Short mmCIF file of C-alpha atoms in Angstrom, two decimals:
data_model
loop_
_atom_site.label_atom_id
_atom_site.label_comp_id
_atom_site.label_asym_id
_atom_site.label_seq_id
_atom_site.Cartn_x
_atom_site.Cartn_y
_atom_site.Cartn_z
CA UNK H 4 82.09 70.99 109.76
CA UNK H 5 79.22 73.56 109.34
CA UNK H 6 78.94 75.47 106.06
CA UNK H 7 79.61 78.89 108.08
CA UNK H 8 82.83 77.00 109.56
CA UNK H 9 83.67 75.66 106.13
CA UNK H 10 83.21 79.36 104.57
CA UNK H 11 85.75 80.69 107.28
CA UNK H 12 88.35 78.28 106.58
CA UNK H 13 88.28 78.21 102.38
CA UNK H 14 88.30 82.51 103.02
CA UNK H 15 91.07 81.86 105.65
CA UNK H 16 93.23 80.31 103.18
CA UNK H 17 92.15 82.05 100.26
CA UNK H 18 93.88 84.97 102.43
CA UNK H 19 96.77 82.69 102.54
CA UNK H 20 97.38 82.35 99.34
CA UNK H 21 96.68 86.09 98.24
CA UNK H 22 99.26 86.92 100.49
CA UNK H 23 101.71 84.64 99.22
CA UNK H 24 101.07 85.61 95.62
CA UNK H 25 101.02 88.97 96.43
CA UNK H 26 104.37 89.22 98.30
CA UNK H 27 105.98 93.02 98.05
CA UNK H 28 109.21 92.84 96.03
CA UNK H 29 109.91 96.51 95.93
CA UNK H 30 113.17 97.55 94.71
CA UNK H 31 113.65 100.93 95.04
CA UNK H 32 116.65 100.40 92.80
CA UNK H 33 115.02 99.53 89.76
CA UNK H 34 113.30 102.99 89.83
CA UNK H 35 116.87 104.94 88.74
CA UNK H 36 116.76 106.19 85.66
CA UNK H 37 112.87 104.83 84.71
CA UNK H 38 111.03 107.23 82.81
CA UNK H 39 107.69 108.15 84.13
CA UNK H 40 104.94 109.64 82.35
CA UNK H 41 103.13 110.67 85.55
CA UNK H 42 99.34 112.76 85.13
CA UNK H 43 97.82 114.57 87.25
CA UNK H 44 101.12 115.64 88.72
CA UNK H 45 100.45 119.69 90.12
CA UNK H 46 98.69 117.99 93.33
CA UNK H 47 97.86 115.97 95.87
CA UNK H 48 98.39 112.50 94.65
CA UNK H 49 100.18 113.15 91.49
CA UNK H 50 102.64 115.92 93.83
CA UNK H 51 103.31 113.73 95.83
CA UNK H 52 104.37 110.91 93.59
CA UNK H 53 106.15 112.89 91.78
CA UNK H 54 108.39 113.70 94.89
CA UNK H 55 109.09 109.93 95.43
CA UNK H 56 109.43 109.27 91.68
CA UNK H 57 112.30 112.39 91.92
CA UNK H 58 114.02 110.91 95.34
CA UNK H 59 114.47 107.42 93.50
CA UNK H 60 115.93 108.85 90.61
CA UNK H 61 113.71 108.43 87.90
CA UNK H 62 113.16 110.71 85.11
CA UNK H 63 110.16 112.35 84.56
CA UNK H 64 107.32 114.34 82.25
CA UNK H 65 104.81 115.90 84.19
CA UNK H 66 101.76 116.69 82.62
CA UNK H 67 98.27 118.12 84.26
CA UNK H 68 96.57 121.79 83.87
CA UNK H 69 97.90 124.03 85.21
CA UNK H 70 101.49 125.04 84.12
CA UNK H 71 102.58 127.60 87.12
CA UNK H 72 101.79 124.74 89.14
CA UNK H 73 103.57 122.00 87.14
CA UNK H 74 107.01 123.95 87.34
CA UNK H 75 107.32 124.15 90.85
CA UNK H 76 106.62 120.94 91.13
CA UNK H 77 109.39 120.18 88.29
CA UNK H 78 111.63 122.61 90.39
CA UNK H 79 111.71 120.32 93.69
CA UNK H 80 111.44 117.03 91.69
CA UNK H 81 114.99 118.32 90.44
CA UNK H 82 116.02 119.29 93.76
CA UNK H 83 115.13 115.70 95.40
CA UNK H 84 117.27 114.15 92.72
CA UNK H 85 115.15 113.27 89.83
CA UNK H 86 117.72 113.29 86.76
CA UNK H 87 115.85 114.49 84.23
CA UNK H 88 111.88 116.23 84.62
CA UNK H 89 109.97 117.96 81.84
CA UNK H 90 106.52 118.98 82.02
CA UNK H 91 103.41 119.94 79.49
CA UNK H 92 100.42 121.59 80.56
CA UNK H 93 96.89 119.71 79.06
CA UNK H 94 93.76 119.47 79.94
CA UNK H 95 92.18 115.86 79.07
CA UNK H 96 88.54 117.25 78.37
CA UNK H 97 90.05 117.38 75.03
CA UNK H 98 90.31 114.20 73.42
CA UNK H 99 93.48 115.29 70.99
CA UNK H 100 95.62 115.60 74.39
CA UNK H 101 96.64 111.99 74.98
CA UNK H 102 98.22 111.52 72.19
CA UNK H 103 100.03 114.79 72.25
CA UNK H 104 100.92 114.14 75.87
CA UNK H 105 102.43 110.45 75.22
CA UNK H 106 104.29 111.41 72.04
CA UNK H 107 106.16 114.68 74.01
CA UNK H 108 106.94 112.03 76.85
CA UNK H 109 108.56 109.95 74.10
CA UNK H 110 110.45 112.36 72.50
CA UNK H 111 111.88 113.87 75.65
CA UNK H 112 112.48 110.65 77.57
CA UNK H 113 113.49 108.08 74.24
CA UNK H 114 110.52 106.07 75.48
CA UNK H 115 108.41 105.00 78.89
CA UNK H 116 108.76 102.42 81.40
CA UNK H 117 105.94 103.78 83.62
CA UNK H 118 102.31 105.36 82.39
CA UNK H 119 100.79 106.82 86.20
CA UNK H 120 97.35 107.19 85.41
CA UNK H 121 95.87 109.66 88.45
CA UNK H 122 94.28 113.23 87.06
CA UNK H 123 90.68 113.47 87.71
CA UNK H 124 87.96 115.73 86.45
CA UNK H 125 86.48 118.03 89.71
CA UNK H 126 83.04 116.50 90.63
CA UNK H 127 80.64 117.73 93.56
CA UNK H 128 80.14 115.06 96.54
CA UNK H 129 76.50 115.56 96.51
CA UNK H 130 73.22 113.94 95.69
CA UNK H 131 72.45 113.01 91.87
CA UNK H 132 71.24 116.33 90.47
CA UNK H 133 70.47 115.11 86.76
CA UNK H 134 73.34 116.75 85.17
CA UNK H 135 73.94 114.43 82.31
CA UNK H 136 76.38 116.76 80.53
CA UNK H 137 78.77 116.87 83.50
CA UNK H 138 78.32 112.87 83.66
CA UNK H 139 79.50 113.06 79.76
CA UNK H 140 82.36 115.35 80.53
CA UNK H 141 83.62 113.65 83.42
CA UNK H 142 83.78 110.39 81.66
CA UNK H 143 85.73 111.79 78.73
CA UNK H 144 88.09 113.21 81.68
CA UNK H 145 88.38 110.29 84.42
CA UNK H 146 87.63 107.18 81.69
CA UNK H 147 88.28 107.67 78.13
CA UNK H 148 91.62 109.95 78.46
CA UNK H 149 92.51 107.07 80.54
CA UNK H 150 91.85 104.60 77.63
CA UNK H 151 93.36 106.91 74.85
CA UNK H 152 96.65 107.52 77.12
CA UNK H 153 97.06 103.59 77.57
CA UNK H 154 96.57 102.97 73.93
CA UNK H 155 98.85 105.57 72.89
CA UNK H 156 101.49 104.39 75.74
CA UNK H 157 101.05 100.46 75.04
CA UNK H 158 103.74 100.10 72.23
CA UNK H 159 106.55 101.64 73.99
CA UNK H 160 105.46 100.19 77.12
CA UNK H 161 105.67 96.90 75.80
CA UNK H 162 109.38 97.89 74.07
CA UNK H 163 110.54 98.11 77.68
CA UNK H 164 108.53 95.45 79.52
CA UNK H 165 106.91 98.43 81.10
CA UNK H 166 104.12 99.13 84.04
CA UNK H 167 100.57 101.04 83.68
CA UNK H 168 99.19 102.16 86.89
CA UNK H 169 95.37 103.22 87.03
CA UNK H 170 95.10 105.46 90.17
CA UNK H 171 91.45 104.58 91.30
CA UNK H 172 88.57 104.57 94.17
CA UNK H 173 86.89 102.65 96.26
CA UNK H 174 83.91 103.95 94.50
CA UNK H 175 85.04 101.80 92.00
CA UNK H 176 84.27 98.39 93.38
CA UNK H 177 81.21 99.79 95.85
CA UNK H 178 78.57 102.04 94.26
CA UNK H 179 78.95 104.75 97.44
CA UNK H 180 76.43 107.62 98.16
CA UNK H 181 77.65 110.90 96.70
CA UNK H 182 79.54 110.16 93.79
CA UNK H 183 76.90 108.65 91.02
CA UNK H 184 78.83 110.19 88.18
CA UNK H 185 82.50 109.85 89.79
CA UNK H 186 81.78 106.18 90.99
CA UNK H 187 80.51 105.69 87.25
CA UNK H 188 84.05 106.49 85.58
CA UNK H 189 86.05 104.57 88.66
CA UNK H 190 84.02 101.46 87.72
CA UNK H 191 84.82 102.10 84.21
CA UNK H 192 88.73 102.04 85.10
CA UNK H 193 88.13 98.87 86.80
CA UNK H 194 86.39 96.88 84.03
CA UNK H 195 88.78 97.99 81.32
CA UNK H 196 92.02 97.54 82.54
CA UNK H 197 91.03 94.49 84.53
CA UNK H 198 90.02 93.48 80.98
CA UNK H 199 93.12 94.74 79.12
CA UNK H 200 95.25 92.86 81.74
CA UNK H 201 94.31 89.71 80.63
CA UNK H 202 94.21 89.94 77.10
CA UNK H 203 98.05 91.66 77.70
CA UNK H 204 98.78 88.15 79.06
CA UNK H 205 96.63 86.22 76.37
CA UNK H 206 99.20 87.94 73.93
CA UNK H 207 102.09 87.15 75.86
CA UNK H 208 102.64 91.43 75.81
CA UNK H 209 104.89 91.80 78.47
CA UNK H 210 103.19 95.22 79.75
CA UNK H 211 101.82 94.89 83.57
CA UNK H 212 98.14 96.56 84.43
CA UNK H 213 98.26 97.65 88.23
CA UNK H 214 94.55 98.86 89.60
CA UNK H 215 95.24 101.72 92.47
CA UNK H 216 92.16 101.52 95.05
CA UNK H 217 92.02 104.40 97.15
CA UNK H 218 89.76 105.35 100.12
CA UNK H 219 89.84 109.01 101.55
CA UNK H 220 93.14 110.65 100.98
CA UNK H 221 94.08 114.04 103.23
CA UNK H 222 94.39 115.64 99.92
CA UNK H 223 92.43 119.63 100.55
CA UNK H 224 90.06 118.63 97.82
CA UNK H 225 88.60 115.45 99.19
CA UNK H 226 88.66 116.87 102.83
CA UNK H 227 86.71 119.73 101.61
CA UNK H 228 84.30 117.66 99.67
CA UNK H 229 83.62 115.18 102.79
CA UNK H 230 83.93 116.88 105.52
CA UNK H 231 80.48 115.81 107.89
CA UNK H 232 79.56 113.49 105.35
CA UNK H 233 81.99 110.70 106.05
CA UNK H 234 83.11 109.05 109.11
CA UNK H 235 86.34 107.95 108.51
CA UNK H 236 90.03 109.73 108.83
CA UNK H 237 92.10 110.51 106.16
CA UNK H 238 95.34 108.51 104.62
CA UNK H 239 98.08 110.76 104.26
CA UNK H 240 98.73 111.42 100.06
CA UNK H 241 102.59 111.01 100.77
CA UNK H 242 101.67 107.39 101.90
CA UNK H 243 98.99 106.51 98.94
CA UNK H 244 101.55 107.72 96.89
CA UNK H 245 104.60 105.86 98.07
CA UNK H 246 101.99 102.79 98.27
CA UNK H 247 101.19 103.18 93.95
CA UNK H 248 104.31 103.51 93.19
CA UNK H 249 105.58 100.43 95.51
CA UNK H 250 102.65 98.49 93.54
CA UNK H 251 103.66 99.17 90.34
CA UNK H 252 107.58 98.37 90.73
CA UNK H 253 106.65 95.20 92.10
CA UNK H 254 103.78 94.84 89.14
CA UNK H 255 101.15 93.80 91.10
CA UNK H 256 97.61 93.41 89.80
CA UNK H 257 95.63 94.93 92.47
CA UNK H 258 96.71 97.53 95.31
CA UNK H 259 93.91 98.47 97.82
CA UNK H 260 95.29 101.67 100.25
CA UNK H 261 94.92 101.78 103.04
CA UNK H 262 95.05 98.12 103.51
CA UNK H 263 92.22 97.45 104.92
CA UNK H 264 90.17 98.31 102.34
CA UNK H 265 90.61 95.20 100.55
CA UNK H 266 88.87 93.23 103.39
CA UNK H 267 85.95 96.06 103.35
CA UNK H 268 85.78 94.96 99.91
CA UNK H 269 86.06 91.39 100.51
CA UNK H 270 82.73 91.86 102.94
CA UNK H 271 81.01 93.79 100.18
CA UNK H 272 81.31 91.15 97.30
CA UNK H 273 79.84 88.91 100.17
CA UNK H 274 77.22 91.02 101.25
CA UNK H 275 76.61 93.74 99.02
CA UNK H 276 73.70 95.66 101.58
CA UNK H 277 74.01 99.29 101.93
CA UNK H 278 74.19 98.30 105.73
CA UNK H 279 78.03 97.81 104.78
CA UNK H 280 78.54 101.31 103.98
CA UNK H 281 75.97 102.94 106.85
CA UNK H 282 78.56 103.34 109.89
CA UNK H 283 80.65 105.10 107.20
CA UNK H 284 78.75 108.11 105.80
CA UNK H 285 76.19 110.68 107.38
CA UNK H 286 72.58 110.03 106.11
CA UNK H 287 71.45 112.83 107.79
CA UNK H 288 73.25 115.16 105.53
CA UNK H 289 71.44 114.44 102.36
#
């Protein structure tokens, strides 16, 4: 057999076998009465898990800036069914916020089974510029609120054999044009937790580490952002959503949405040329 036909048939059943391991075993039962500690929860994403979170039955603290925001979406979490839903407004620039945000969760819920991991700092989709203060403040917003959340989160977690989901980007695994700083704190998210997942199971810590990776999502924001820079149609949020939290009931390690991102990934680990990424953006609009 020739090494190309060799290569084919080892990534064949390599696909096998991910598939296998990586069989969906949602249970949309197990999701009444789980208490979420969701972020990011006023919008897009975060809205929208929230909804699904509510329509399982799950019980809820809500937590992102802005407040008038947060209580509407607390109002129709309640209205879908969600049996209990509180909410805080913070802003995670400030480093004292995690812990304030994880200890209200625990007081008001007795305890978490599910950290969602999803708010973002707001970053232009343009060429690098050279602002190296926004590239400090994003990190402290997209990366190390991320970190202190988890760390504050990881006993009770582990109490109830609980999930942490890291809502991420495909700018996280390919260094795309546009997001320098963004892609930065995404590839962050993706060394850590990979890293914390294992040492979780070194430990025996029976806490699972799910890594969310996203491509273009029809949230306003990111349409805004994109629009004639990138060739490629939206995912719906409701979907992404619905596909996180599906991911993280079923505790998987890795969930690419939409799917086939995982196989544009696949191609970029084998050849990592910006030729990969050229039938996807607009060069011409630098």
């Amino acid at each position: 057999m020739r090494p190309v036909g060799k290569l084919l048939c080892a990534a064949g059943s390599l696909a096998v076998l991910l598939s296998f391991c990586c069989r969906d075993t949602f249970q949309p039962e197990l999701l009444s009465g789980a208490r979420v500690l969701l972020t990011g929860a006023s919008a897009g994403i975060g809205e929208q898990m929230a909804y699904h979170y509510a329509a399982f039955g799950a019980e809820m603290v809500l937590t992102a800036r802005r407040e008038t925001a947060l209580r509407e979406v607390m109002e129709k979490c309640l209205s879908l069914g969600a049996k209990k839903v509180f909410y805080l407004p913070a802003d995670m620039a400030s480093p004292s916020e995690p812990d304030r945000v994880v200890q209200f969760a625990v007081q008001k819920l007795g305890g978490l089974d599910y950290l969602v991991l999803n708010h973002i700092g707001t970053s232009p989709f343009q060429m690098w510029g050279g602002d190296v203060e926004h590239s400090r403040w994003l990190m402290q917003v997209n990366f190390f609120s991320y970190v202190a959340l988890a760390s504050a989160a990881l006993p009770t977690l582990e109490e109830n054999h609980g999930s942490l989901l890291v809502v991420s980007s495909l700018s996280g695994k390919i260094p795309t044009p546009f997001t320098a700083s963004y892609s930065a704190t995404k590839f962050a998210l993706d060394g850590f937790f990979g890293s914390l997942r294992h040492e979780l199971m070194m430990q025996g810590r029976n806490v699972s580490v799910t890594l969310c990776v996203l491509g273009l999502i029809d949230t306003a924001t990111a349409l805004e952002k994109t629009r004639g820079k990138v060739f490629l149609s939206a995912s719906p949020a409701s979907a992404a959503a619905l596909s996180i939290i599906r991911a993280g009931v079923s505790r998987r390690p890795e969930q690419f949405f939409p799917w086939w991102l995982r196989h544009v990934h696949g191609l970029w680990v084998l050849l990592p040329n910006p030729r990969v990424l050229q039938s996807f953006y607009n060069y011409s609009s630098a």
